[in-house]
Amino acid sequence: ETGVTQSPTHLIKTRGQQVTLRCSSQSGHNTVSWYQQALGQGPQFIFQYYREEENGRGNFPPRFSGLQFPNYSSELNVNALELDDSALYLCASSTWDRAVNEKLFFGSGTQLSVL
Amino acid sequence: GQQVMQIPQYQHVQEGEDFTTYCNSSTTLSNIQWYKQRPGGHPVFLIQLVKSGEVKKQKRLTFQFGEAKKNSSLHITATQTTDVGTYFCAGDGGGSQGNLIFGKGTKLSVKP
């Protein structure tokens, strides 16, 4: 088991609403990445936070935003929810390395359903 | 954009049989990682390969990184029911730091 915790575990929202997902990183890790995993697909990179700043972003619209706090925990916010946003949202913590992708320690995820 | 493809999508084996999944990237990778996701679980890191032609072993699992650093494979010898899950390869997406491009995975089922 990793030390990465996510809340809530499940969430049901309706189209147009906003949602905030939370993640506590593993002790000693200073970087948090968020991934979206649709059913039957591999995880897709949303963005990464390091030192409380967005350090990299995947191909997701601006209504996906995030925060990282001084204790390295993080939030993912999604505005104006769409049906296609229904997925498992995974948080992963790591230690940042400029030279190589560090291995990711994933949390158990938040299953978001948009109706 | 950059793609990481995995085959096969599904593999059903009898316990004791071998299993191999293949990963191909449309671009040269600086490194590749492998993850395993049990049903209903989250991805768990297995290994990272960095060098061209690298081969690493973990008990019954053998990982290879191609000479051109565009492909990789995972081979499991004598599968067990505990090997059930989806195996993902993930390559560096370049550009954004931390951007790992995951394949769609190979879902392994093992019949006892």
CSV table of N, CA and C in Angstrom, one decimal, chain B:
chain,number,residue,atom,x,y,z
B,1,GLY,N,-0.2,13.3,-32.2
B,1,GLY,CA,0.7,13.3,-31.0
B,1,GLY,C,1.3,12.0,-30.7
B,2,GLN,N,2.1,12.0,-29.7
B,2,GLN,CA,2.8,10.7,-29.4
B,2,GLN,C,1.9,9.7,-28.9
B,3,GLN,N,2.1,8.4,-29.3
B,3,GLN,CA,1.2,7.3,-28.9
B,3,GLN,C,2.1,6.2,-28.3
B,4,VAL,N,1.5,5.5,-27.4
B,4,VAL,CA,2.1,4.3,-26.9
B,4,VAL,C,1.0,3.2,-27.0
B,5,MET,N,1.4,2.2,-27.8
B,5,MET,CA,0.4,1.1,-28.1
B,5,MET,C,0.8,-0.2,-27.5
B,6,GLN,N,-0.2,-0.9,-27.0
B,6,GLN,CA,0.1,-2.2,-26.4
B,6,GLN,C,-0.7,-3.3,-27.1
B,7,ILE,N,-0.1,-4.4,-27.2
B,7,ILE,CA,-0.8,-5.6,-27.7
B,7,ILE,C,-0.4,-6.8,-26.9
B,8,PRO,N,-1.3,-7.8,-26.7
B,8,PRO,CA,-2.7,-7.8,-27.1
B,8,PRO,C,-3.5,-6.9,-26.1
B,9,GLN,N,-4.7,-6.7,-26.4
B,9,GLN,CA,-5.6,-6.0,-25.4
B,9,GLN,C,-6.0,-6.9,-24.3
B,10,TYR,N,-6.2,-8.1,-24.6
B,10,TYR,CA,-6.6,-9.2,-23.7
B,10,TYR,C,-5.8,-10.4,-23.9
B,11,GLN,N,-5.6,-11.1,-22.8
B,11,GLN,CA,-4.9,-12.4,-22.9
B,11,GLN,C,-5.5,-13.3,-21.8
B,12,HIS,N,-6.0,-14.5,-22.3
B,12,HIS,CA,-6.5,-15.5,-21.3
B,12,HIS,C,-5.5,-16.7,-21.3
B,13,VAL,N,-5.0,-17.0,-20.2
B,13,VAL,CA,-4.1,-18.2,-20.2
B,13,VAL,C,-4.5,-19.1,-19.1
B,14,GLN,N,-4.0,-20.4,-19.3
B,14,GLN,CA,-4.2,-21.4,-18.2
B,14,GLN,C,-3.0,-21.2,-17.2
B,15,GLU,N,-3.3,-21.4,-16.0
B,15,GLU,CA,-2.3,-21.2,-15.0
B,15,GLU,C,-1.1,-22.1,-15.3
B,16,GLY,N,0.1,-21.5,-15.2
B,16,GLY,CA,1.3,-22.3,-15.6
B,16,GLY,C,1.8,-21.9,-17.0
B,17,GLU,N,1.0,-21.4,-17.8
B,17,GLU,CA,1.4,-20.9,-19.2
B,17,GLU,C,2.2,-19.6,-19.1
B,18,ASP,N,2.9,-19.3,-20.1
B,18,ASP,CA,3.6,-18.0,-20.1
B,18,ASP,C,2.8,-16.9,-20.7
B,19,PHE,N,3.2,-15.7,-20.5
B,19,PHE,CA,2.4,-14.5,-21.0
B,19,PHE,C,3.4,-13.5,-21.4
B,20,THR,N,3.1,-12.8,-22.5
B,20,THR,CA,3.9,-11.7,-23.0
B,20,THR,C,3.0,-10.5,-23.5
B,21,THR,N,3.3,-9.3,-23.1
B,21,THR,CA,2.7,-8.2,-23.6
B,21,THR,C,3.7,-7.2,-24.2
B,22,TYR,N,3.4,-6.6,-25.3
B,22,TYR,CA,4.3,-5.8,-26.1
B,22,TYR,C,3.8,-4.3,-26.1
B,23,CYS,N,4.8,-3.5,-26.1
B,23,CYS,CA,4.6,-2.0,-26.0
B,23,CYS,C,5.4,-1.3,-27.1
B,24,ASN,N,4.7,-0.5,-27.9
B,24,ASN,CA,5.4,0.2,-29.0
B,24,ASN,C,5.1,1.7,-28.9
B,25,SER,N,6.1,2.5,-29.1
B,25,SER,CA,6.0,3.9,-29.0
B,25,SER,C,6.2,4.5,-30.4
B,26,SER,N,5.4,5.6,-30.7
B,26,SER,CA,5.6,6.2,-32.0
B,26,SER,C,6.9,7.1,-32.1
B,27,THR,N,7.5,7.3,-30.9
B,27,THR,CA,8.7,8.1,-30.8
B,27,THR,C,9.7,7.4,-29.9
B,28,THR,N,10.9,7.8,-30.0
B,28,THR,CA,12.0,7.3,-29.1
B,28,THR,C,11.7,7.8,-27.7
B,29,LEU,N,11.9,6.8,-26.8
B,29,LEU,CA,11.6,7.2,-25.4
B,29,LEU,C,13.0,7.3,-24.6
B,30,SER,N,13.0,8.2,-23.7
B,30,SER,CA,14.2,8.2,-22.8
B,30,SER,C,14.1,7.1,-21.7
B,31,ASN,N,12.9,6.7,-21.4
B,31,ASN,CA,12.8,5.6,-20.4
B,31,ASN,C,11.4,5.1,-20.5
B,32,ILE,N,11.1,3.9,-20.0
B,32,ILE,CA,9.8,3.3,-20.0
B,32,ILE,C,9.5,2.7,-18.7
B,33,GLN,N,8.3,2.8,-18.2
B,33,GLN,CA,7.9,2.2,-16.9
B,33,GLN,C,6.8,1.2,-17.2
B,34,TRP,N,6.7,0.3,-16.3
B,34,TRP,CA,5.6,-0.7,-16.3
B,34,TRP,C,4.9,-0.7,-15.0
B,35,TYR,N,3.5,-0.8,-15.1
B,35,TYR,CA,2.7,-0.8,-14.0
B,35,TYR,C,1.7,-1.9,-14.1
B,36,LYS,N,1.2,-2.4,-12.9
B,36,LYS,CA,0.2,-3.4,-12.8
B,36,LYS,C,-1.0,-2.9,-12.1
B,37,GLN,N,-2.2,-3.1,-12.6
B,37,GLN,CA,-3.4,-2.6,-11.9
B,37,GLN,C,-4.3,-3.8,-11.7
B,38,ARG,N,-4.5,-4.2,-10.5
B,38,ARG,CA,-5.4,-5.3,-10.2
B,38,ARG,C,-6.9,-4.8,-10.4
B,39,PRO,N,-7.8,-5.8,-10.7
B,39,PRO,CA,-9.2,-5.4,-10.8
B,39,PRO,C,-9.7,-4.5,-9.7
B,40,GLY,N,-10.3,-3.4,-10.0
B,40,GLY,CA,-10.8,-2.5,-8.9
B,40,GLY,C,-9.7,-1.7,-8.2
B,41,GLY,N,-8.5,-1.9,-8.6
B,41,GLY,CA,-7.4,-1.2,-7.9
B,41,GLY,C,-6.8,-0.1,-8.6
B,42,HIS,N,-5.6,0.3,-8.2
B,42,HIS,CA,-4.9,1.4,-8.8
B,42,HIS,C,-3.6,0.9,-9.4
B,43,PRO,N,-3.0,1.6,-10.3
B,43,PRO,CA,-1.7,1.2,-10.9
B,43,PRO,C,-0.6,1.1,-9.8
B,44,VAL,N,0.2,0.1,-9.9
B,44,VAL,CA,1.3,-0.1,-9.0
B,44,VAL,C,2.6,-0.2,-9.8
B,45,PHE,N,3.6,0.6,-9.5
B,45,PHE,CA,4.8,0.6,-10.2
B,45,PHE,C,5.5,-0.8,-10.1
B,46,LEU,N,6.0,-1.3,-11.3
B,46,LEU,CA,6.7,-2.5,-11.4
B,46,LEU,C,8.2,-2.3,-11.6
B,47,ILE,N,8.5,-1.5,-12.7
B,47,ILE,CA,9.9,-1.3,-13.0
B,47,ILE,C,10.1,-0.1,-14.0
B,48,GLN,N,11.3,0.4,-14.0
B,48,GLN,CA,11.7,1.4,-15.0
B,48,GLN,C,12.9,0.9,-15.8
B,49,LEU,N,12.9,1.1,-17.1
B,49,LEU,CA,14.0,0.7,-18.0
B,49,LEU,C,14.5,2.0,-18.6
B,50,VAL,N,15.8,2.2,-18.6
B,50,VAL,CA,16.4,3.4,-19.1
B,50,VAL,C,17.3,3.2,-20.3
B,51,LYS,N,18.1,2.1,-20.3
B,51,LYS,CA,19.1,1.9,-21.3
B,51,LYS,C,18.7,1.1,-22.5
B,52,SER,N,19.2,1.5,-23.6
B,52,SER,CA,18.9,0.7,-24.8
B,52,SER,C,19.3,-0.7,-24.7
B,53,GLY,N,18.3,-1.6,-25.0
B,53,GLY,CA,18.6,-3.1,-24.9
B,53,GLY,C,18.6,-3.6,-23.5
B,54,GLU,N,18.2,-2.8,-22.6
B,54,GLU,CA,18.2,-3.3,-21.2
B,54,GLU,C,17.2,-4.4,-20.9
B,55,VAL,N,17.6,-5.3,-20.1
B,55,VAL,CA,16.8,-6.5,-19.7
B,55,VAL,C,16.8,-6.5,-18.1
B,56,LYS,N,15.7,-6.6,-17.5
B,56,LYS,CA,15.6,-6.7,-16.1
B,56,LYS,C,14.7,-7.8,-15.7
B,57,LYS,N,15.0,-8.5,-14.6
B,57,LYS,CA,14.1,-9.6,-14.1
B,57,LYS,C,13.7,-9.3,-12.7
B,58,GLN,N,12.4,-9.7,-12.5
B,58,GLN,CA,11.9,-9.7,-11.1
B,58,GLN,C,11.2,-11.1,-11.0
B,59,LYS,N,11.9,-12.0,-10.4
B,59,LYS,CA,11.3,-13.3,-10.2
B,59,LYS,C,10.9,-13.9,-11.5
B,60,ARG,N,9.6,-14.1,-11.7
B,60,ARG,CA,9.1,-14.7,-12.9
B,60,ARG,C,8.8,-13.7,-14.0
B,61,LEU,N,9.1,-12.4,-13.8
B,61,LEU,CA,8.8,-11.3,-14.7
B,61,LEU,C,10.1,-10.9,-15.4
B,62,THR,N,10.1,-10.8,-16.7
B,62,THR,CA,11.3,-10.3,-17.4
B,62,THR,C,10.8,-9.1,-18.3
B,63,PHE,N,11.6,-8.0,-18.1
B,63,PHE,CA,11.3,-6.8,-18.9
B,63,PHE,C,12.4,-6.5,-19.8
B,64,GLN,N,12.0,-6.0,-21.1
B,64,GLN,CA,13.1,-5.7,-22.0
B,64,GLN,C,12.8,-4.3,-22.6
B,65,PHE,N,13.8,-3.6,-22.9
B,65,PHE,CA,13.7,-2.3,-23.6
B,65,PHE,C,14.4,-2.4,-24.9
B,66,GLY,N,13.8,-2.1,-26.0
B,66,GLY,CA,14.4,-2.3,-27.3
B,66,GLY,C,15.6,-1.5,-27.6
B,67,GLU,N,16.4,-2.0,-28.6
B,67,GLU,CA,17.6,-1.3,-28.9
B,67,GLU,C,17.4,0.1,-29.4
B,68,ALA,N,16.3,0.3,-30.1
B,68,ALA,CA,16.0,1.7,-30.6
B,68,ALA,C,15.2,2.5,-29.6
B,69,LYS,N,14.9,1.9,-28.4
B,69,LYS,CA,14.2,2.6,-27.3
B,69,LYS,C,12.8,3.1,-27.8
B,70,LYS,N,12.2,2.2,-28.7
B,70,LYS,CA,10.8,2.5,-29.1
B,70,LYS,C,9.9,1.4,-28.8
B,71,ASN,N,10.4,0.3,-28.2
B,71,ASN,CA,9.5,-0.8,-27.9
B,71,ASN,C,10.0,-1.5,-26.6
B,72,SER,N,9.1,-2.2,-26.0
B,72,SER,CA,9.4,-2.9,-24.7
B,72,SER,C,8.5,-4.1,-24.6
B,73,SER,N,8.9,-5.0,-23.8
B,73,SER,CA,8.0,-6.1,-23.5
B,73,SER,C,8.1,-6.6,-22.1
B,74,LEU,N,7.0,-7.2,-21.7
B,74,LEU,CA,7.0,-7.9,-20.3
B,74,LEU,C,6.6,-9.3,-20.5
B,75,HIS,N,7.4,-10.2,-20.0
B,75,HIS,CA,7.2,-11.6,-20.1
B,75,HIS,C,7.0,-12.2,-18.7
B,76,ILE,N,5.9,-13.0,-18.5
B,76,ILE,CA,5.7,-13.7,-17.3
B,76,ILE,C,5.8,-15.2,-17.5
B,77,THR,N,6.7,-15.8,-16.8
B,77,THR,CA,6.9,-17.2,-16.9
B,77,THR,C,6.0,-18.0,-15.9
B,78,ALA,N,5.3,-19.0,-16.4
B,78,ALA,CA,4.5,-19.9,-15.5
B,78,ALA,C,3.5,-19.0,-14.7
B,79,THR,N,2.6,-18.4,-15.4
B,79,THR,CA,1.6,-17.5,-14.7
B,79,THR,C,0.9,-18.2,-13.5
B,80,GLN,N,0.6,-17.3,-12.6
B,80,GLN,CA,-0.2,-17.8,-11.4
B,80,GLN,C,-1.4,-16.9,-11.3
B,81,THR,N,-2.4,-17.3,-10.5
B,81,THR,CA,-3.7,-16.6,-10.4
B,81,THR,C,-3.4,-15.2,-9.8
B,82,THR,N,-2.3,-15.0,-9.1
B,82,THR,CA,-2.0,-13.7,-8.5
B,82,THR,C,-1.5,-12.7,-9.6
B,83,ASP,N,-1.2,-13.2,-10.8
B,83,ASP,CA,-0.7,-12.3,-11.8
B,83,ASP,C,-1.9,-11.6,-12.5
B,84,VAL,N,-3.1,-12.0,-12.2
B,84,VAL,CA,-4.3,-11.4,-12.8
B,84,VAL,C,-4.3,-9.9,-12.7
B,85,GLY,N,-4.6,-9.2,-13.7
B,85,GLY,CA,-4.7,-7.7,-13.7
B,85,GLY,C,-4.4,-7.1,-15.1
B,86,THR,N,-4.3,-5.8,-15.1
B,86,THR,CA,-4.0,-5.1,-16.4
B,86,THR,C,-2.6,-4.6,-16.3
B,87,TYR,N,-1.8,-4.9,-17.2
B,87,TYR,CA,-0.4,-4.4,-17.3
B,87,TYR,C,-0.2,-3.2,-18.2
B,88,PHE,N,0.3,-2.1,-17.7
B,88,PHE,CA,0.4,-0.9,-18.5
B,88,PHE,C,1.9,-0.6,-18.7
B,89,CYS,N,2.3,-0.2,-19.9
B,89,CYS,CA,3.6,0.4,-20.1
B,89,CYS,C,3.3,1.9,-20.2
B,90,ALA,N,4.3,2.7,-19.8
B,90,ALA,CA,4.2,4.2,-19.8
B,90,ALA,C,5.5,4.8,-20.2
B,91,GLY,N,5.5,5.6,-21.3
B,91,GLY,CA,6.7,6.3,-21.7
B,91,GLY,C,6.6,7.7,-21.4
B,92,ASP,N,7.8,8.4,-21.4
B,92,ASP,CA,7.8,9.8,-21.1
B,92,ASP,C,7.2,10.5,-22.3
B,93,GLY,N,6.3,11.4,-22.0
B,93,GLY,CA,5.6,12.1,-23.1
B,93,GLY,C,6.4,13.3,-23.6
B,94,GLY,N,7.5,13.6,-23.0
B,94,GLY,CA,8.3,14.8,-23.4
B,94,GLY,C,7.5,16.1,-23.1
B,95,GLY,N,8.0,17.2,-23.5
B,95,GLY,CA,7.3,18.4,-23.2
B,95,GLY,C,7.1,18.7,-21.7
B,96,SER,N,5.9,18.5,-21.3
B,96,SER,CA,5.6,18.7,-19.9
B,96,SER,C,6.3,17.7,-19.0
B,97,GLN,N,6.9,18.3,-17.9
B,97,GLN,CA,7.5,17.4,-16.9
B,97,GLN,C,6.4,16.6,-16.3
B,98,GLY,N,6.8,15.3,-16.1
B,98,GLY,CA,5.9,14.4,-15.4
B,98,GLY,C,4.8,13.8,-16.3
B,99,ASN,N,4.9,14.1,-17.6
B,99,ASN,CA,3.9,13.6,-18.5
B,99,ASN,C,4.2,12.2,-19.0
B,100,LEU,N,3.6,11.2,-18.3
B,100,LEU,CA,3.8,9.8,-18.8
B,100,LEU,C,2.6,9.5,-19.7
B,101,ILE,N,3.0,8.9,-20.8
B,101,ILE,CA,2.0,8.4,-21.8
B,101,ILE,C,1.8,6.9,-21.5
B,102,PHE,N,0.6,6.6,-21.1
B,102,PHE,CA,0.3,5.2,-20.8
B,102,PHE,C,-0.4,4.5,-22.0
B,103,GLY,N,0.0,3.3,-22.2
B,103,GLY,CA,-0.7,2.5,-23.2
B,103,GLY,C,-2.1,2.1,-22.6
B,104,LYS,N,-2.9,1.4,-23.5
B,104,LYS,CA,-4.2,1.1,-23.0
B,104,LYS,C,-4.2,-0.2,-22.1
B,105,GLY,N,-3.1,-0.8,-22.1
B,105,GLY,CA,-2.9,-2.0,-21.2
B,105,GLY,C,-3.3,-3.3,-21.8
B,106,THR,N,-2.7,-4.3,-21.2
B,106,THR,CA,-3.1,-5.7,-21.6
B,106,THR,C,-3.7,-6.3,-20.3
B,107,LYS,N,-5.0,-6.8,-20.5
B,107,LYS,CA,-5.7,-7.4,-19.4
B,107,LYS,C,-5.4,-8.9,-19.4
B,108,LEU,N,-4.8,-9.3,-18.3
B,108,LEU,CA,-4.5,-10.8,-18.2
B,108,LEU,C,-5.5,-11.5,-17.3
B,109,SER,N,-6.0,-12.6,-17.8
B,109,SER,CA,-6.8,-13.4,-16.9
B,109,SER,C,-6.2,-14.8,-16.9
B,110,VAL,N,-6.2,-15.4,-15.7
B,110,VAL,CA,-5.5,-16.7,-15.5
B,110,VAL,C,-6.5,-17.7,-15.0
B,111,LYS,N,-6.7,-18.8,-15.8
B,111,LYS,CA,-7.6,-19.8,-15.4
B,111,LYS,C,-6.9,-20.9,-14.5
B,112,PRO,N,-7.4,-21.1,-13.3
B,112,PRO,CA,-6.7,-22.1,-12.5
B,112,PRO,C,-6.8,-23.5,-13.0
